[in-house]
PDB file of C-alpha atoms and ligand atoms in Angstrom:
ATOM      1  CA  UNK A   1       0.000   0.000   0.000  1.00 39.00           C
ATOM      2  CA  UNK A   2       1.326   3.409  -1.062  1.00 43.00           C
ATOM      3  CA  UNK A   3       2.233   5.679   2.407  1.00 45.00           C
ATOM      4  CA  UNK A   4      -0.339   8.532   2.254  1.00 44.00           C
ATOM      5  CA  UNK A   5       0.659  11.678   0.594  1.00 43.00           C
ATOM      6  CA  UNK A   6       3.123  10.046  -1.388  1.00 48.00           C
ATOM      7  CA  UNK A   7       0.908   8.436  -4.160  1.00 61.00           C
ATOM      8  CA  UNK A   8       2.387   6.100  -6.768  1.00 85.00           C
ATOM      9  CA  UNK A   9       5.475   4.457  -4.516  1.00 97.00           C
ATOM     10  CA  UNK A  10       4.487   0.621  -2.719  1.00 98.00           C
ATOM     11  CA  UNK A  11       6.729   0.909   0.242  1.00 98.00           C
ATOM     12  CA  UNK A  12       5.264  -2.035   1.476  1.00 98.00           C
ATOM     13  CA  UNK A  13       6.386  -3.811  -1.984  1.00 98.00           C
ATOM     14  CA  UNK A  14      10.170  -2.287  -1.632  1.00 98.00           C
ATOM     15  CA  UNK A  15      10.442  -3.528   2.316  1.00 98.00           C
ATOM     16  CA  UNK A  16       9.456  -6.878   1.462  1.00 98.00           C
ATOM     17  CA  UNK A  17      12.235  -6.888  -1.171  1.00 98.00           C
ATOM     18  CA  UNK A  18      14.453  -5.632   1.214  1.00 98.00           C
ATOM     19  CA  UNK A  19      13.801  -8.671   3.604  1.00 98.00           C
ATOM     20  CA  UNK A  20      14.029 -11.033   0.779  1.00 98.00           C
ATOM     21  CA  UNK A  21      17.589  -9.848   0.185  1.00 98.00           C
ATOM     22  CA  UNK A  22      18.379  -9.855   4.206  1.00 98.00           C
ATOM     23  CA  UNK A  23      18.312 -13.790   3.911  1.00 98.00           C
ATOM     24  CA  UNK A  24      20.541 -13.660   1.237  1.00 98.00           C
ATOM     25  CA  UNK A  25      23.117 -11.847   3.232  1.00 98.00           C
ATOM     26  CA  UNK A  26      26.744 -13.257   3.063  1.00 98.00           C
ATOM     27  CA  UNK A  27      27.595 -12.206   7.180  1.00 98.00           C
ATOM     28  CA  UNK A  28      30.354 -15.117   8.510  1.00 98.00           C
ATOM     29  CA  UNK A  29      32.271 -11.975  10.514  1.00 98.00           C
ATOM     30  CA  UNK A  30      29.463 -10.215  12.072  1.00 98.00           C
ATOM     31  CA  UNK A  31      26.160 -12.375  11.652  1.00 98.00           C
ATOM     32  CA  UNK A  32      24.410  -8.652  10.823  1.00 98.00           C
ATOM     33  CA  UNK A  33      22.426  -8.877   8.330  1.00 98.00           C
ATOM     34  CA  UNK A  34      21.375  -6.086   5.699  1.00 99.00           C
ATOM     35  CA  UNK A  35      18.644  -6.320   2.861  1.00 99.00           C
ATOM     36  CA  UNK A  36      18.160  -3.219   0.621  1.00 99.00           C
ATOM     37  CA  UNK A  37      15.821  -2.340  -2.029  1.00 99.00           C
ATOM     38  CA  UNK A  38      15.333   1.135  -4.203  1.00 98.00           C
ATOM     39  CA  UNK A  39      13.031   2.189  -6.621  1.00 98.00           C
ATOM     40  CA  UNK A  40      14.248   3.433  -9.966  1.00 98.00           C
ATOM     41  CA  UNK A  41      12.362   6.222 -11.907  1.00 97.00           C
ATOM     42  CA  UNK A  42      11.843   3.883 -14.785  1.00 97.00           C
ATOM     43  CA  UNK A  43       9.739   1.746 -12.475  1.00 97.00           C
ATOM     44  CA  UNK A  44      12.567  -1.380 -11.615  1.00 98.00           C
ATOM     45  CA  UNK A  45      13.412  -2.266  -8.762  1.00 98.00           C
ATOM     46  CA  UNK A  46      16.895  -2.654  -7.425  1.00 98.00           C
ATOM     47  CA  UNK A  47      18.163  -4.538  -4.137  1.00 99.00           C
ATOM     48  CA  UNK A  48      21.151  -6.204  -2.610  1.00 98.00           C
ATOM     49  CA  UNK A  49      22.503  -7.484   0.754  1.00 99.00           C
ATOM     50  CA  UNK A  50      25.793  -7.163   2.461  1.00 98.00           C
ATOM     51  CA  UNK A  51      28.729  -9.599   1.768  1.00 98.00           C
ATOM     52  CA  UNK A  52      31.444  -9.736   3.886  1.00 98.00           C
ATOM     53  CA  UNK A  53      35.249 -10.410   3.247  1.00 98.00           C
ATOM     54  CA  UNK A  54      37.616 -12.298   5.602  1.00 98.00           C
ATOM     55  CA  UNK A  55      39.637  -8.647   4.905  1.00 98.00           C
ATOM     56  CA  UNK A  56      37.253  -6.702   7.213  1.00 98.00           C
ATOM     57  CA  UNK A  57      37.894  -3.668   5.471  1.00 97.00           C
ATOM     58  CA  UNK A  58      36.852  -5.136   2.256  1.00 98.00           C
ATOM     59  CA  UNK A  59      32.904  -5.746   2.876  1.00 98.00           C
ATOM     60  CA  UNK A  60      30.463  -4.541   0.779  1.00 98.00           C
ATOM     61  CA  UNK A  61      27.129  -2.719   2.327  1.00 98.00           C
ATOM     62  CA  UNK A  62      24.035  -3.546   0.885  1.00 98.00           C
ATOM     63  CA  UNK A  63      23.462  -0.574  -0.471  1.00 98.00           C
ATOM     64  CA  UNK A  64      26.858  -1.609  -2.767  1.00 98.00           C
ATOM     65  CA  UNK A  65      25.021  -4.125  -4.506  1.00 98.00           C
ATOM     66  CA  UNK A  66      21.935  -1.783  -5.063  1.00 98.00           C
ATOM     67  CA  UNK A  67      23.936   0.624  -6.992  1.00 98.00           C
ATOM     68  CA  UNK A  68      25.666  -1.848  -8.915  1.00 98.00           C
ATOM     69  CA  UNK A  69      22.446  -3.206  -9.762  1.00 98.00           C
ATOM     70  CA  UNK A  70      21.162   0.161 -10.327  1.00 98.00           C
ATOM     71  CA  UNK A  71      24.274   1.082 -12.915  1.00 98.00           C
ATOM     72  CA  UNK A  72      24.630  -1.976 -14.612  1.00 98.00           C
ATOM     73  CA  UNK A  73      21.186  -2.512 -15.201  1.00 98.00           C
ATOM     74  CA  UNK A  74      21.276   0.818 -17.261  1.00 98.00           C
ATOM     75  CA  UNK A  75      21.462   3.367 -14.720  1.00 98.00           C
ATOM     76  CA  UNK A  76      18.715   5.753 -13.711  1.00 98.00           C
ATOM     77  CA  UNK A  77      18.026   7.584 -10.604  1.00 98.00           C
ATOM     78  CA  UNK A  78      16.669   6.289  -7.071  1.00 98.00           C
ATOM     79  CA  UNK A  79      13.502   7.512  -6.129  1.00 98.00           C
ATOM     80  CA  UNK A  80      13.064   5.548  -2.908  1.00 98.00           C
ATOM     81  CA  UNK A  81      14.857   3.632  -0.579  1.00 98.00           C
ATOM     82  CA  UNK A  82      14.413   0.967   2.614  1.00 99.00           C
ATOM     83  CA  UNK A  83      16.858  -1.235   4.450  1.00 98.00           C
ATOM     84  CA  UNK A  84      16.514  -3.503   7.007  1.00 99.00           C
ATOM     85  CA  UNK A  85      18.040  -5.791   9.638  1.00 98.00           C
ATOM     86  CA  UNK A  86      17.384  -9.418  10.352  1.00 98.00           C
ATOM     87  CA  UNK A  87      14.495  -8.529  12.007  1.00 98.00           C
ATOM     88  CA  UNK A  88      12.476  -6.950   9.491  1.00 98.00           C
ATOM     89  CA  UNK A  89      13.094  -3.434  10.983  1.00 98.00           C
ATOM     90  CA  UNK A  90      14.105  -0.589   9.131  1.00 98.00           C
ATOM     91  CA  UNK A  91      17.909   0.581   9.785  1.00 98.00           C
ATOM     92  CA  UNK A  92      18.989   3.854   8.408  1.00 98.00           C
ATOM     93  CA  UNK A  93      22.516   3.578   5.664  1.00 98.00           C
ATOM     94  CA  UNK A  94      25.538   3.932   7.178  1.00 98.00           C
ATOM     95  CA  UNK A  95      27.199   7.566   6.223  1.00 98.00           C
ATOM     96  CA  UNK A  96      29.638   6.264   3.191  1.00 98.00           C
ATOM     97  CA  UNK A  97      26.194   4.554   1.618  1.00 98.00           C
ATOM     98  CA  UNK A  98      24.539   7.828   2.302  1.00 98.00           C
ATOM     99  CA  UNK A  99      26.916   9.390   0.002  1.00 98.00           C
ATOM    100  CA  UNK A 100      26.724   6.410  -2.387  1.00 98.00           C
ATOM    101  CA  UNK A 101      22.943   7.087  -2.678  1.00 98.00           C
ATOM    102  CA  UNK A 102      23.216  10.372  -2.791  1.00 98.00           C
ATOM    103  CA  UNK A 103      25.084  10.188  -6.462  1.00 98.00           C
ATOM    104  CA  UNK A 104      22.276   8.477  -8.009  1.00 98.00           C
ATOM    105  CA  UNK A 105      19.286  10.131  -5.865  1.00 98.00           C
ATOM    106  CA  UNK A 106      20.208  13.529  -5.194  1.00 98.00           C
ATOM    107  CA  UNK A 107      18.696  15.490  -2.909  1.00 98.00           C
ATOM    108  CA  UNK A 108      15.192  14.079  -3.114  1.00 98.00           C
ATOM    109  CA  UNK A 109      15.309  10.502  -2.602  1.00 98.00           C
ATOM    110  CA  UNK A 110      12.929   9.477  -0.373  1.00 98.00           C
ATOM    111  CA  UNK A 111      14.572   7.288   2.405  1.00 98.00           C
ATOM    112  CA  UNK A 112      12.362   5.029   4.485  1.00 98.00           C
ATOM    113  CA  UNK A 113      13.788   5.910   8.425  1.00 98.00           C
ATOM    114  CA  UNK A 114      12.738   4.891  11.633  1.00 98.00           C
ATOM    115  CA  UNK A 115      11.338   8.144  11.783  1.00 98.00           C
ATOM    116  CA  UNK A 116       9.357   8.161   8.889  1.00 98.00           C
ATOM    117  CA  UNK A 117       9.731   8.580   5.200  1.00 98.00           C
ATOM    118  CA  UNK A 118      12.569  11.941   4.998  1.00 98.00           C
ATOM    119  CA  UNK A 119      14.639  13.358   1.929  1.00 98.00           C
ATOM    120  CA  UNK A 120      17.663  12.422   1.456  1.00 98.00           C
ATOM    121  CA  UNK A 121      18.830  16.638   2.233  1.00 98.00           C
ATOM    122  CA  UNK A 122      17.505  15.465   5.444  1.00 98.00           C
ATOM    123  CA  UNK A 123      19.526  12.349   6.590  1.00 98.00           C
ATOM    124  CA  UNK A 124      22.635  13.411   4.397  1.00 98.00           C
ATOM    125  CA  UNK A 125      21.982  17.740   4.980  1.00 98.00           C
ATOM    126  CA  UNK A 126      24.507  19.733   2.385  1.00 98.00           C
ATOM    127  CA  UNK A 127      26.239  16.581   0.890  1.00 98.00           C
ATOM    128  CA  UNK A 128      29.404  16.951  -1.234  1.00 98.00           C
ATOM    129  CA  UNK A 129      28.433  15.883  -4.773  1.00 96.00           C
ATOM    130  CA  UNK A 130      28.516  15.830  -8.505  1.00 95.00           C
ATOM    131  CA  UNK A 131      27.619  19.876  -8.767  1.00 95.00           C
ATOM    132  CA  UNK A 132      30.171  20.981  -6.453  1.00 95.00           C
ATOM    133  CA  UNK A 133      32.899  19.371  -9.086  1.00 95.00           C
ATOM    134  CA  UNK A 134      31.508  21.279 -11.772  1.00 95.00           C
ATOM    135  CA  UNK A 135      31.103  24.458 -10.198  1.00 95.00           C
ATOM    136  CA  UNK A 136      34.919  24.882  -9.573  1.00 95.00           C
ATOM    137  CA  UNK A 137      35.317  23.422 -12.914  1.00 94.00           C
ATOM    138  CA  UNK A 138      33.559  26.096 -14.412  1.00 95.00           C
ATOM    139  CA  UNK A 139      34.587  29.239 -12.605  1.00 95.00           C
ATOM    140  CA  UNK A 140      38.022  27.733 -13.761  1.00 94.00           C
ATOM    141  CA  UNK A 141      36.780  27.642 -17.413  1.00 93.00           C
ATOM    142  CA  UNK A 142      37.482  23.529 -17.174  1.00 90.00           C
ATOM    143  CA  UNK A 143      39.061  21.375 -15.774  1.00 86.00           C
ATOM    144  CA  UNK A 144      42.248  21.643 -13.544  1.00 80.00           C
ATOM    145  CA  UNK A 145      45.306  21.739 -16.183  1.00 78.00           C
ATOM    146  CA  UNK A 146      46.861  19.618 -13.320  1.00 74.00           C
ATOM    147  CA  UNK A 147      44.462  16.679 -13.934  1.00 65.00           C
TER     148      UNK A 147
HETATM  149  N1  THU B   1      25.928  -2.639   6.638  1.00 68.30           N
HETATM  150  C1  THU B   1      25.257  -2.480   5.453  1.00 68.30           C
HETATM  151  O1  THU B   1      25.178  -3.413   4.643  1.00 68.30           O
HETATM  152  N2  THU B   1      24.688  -1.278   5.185  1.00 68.30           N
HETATM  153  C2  THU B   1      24.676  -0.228   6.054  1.00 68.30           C
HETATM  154  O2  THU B   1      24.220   0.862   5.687  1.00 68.30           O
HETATM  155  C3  THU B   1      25.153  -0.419   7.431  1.00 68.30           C
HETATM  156  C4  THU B   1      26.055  -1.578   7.621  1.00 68.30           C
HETATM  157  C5  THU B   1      26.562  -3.934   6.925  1.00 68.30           C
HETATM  158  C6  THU B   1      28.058  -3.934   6.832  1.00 68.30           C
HETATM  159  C7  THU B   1      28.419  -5.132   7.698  1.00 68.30           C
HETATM  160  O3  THU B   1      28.381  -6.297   6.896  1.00 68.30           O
HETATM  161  C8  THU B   1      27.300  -5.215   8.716  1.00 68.30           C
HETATM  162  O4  THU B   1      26.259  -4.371   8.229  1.00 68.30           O
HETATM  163  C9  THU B   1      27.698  -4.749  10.107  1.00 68.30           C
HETATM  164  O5  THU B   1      28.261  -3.489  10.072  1.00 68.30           O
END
């Protein structure tokens, strides 16, 4: 069922994907499992789980796979998000995957909190992203002869 007032998007739909994908979860280091799922302005739908690496450092969020999906599935932008834990509840995305959303959802991707639906300029407030490249780039009349 759509949440009222924001007509057109089955959140219910997107967190059942999202707990489909927790199961799938590859979690042998901390046993936390992660299930994401977006939807795309075309009208897919795009998930993924974590998967861990015995080099700690190397794990991949959730949200990882998601974008992958996202881009190699011929790209588009994110028009809502959800992810949740083992138990079915929603968790919010860790700051890096806040950023990694943020690329491909701008400022008004809707992200499914324990608070309530917010905007993505509300969980991730003045993010650092693809316009503030170009604005230097352009007061500099292109791009850094350094590069
Ligand atoms: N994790 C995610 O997959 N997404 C997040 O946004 C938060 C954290 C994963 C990484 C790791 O496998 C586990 O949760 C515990 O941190």
């Amino acid at each position: 069922m759509a949440t009222p007032g924001r007509p057109g998007i089955d959140w219910e739909a997107l967190r059942e994907r999202a707990r489909q994908l927790n199961q799938r979860a590859y979690v042998p280091y901390s046993g936390y499992r992660v299930g994401a799922a977006a939807l795309v302005d075309d009208g897919r739908v795009v998930s993924g789980c974590n998967v861990e690496n015995a080099g700690y450092g190397v794990t991949l969020c959730a949200e990882c796979g998601l974008v992958s999906e996202l881009v190699a599935g011929g790209g588009g932008r994110l028009v809502a998000f959800t992810c949740c834990n083992s138990l079915g509840e929603r968790i919010m995305p860790c700051g890096r995957c806040r950023q990694l959303l943020f690329e491909h959802g701008g400022n008004e991707l809707l992200v499914d909190t324990p608070r309530g639906v917010l905007t993505m300029a509300e969980v991730l407030p003045q993010a650092f992203g693809p316009a503030d490249l170009a604005e230097v780039e352009a007061a500099r009349g292109g791009p850094d002869p350094a590069v």
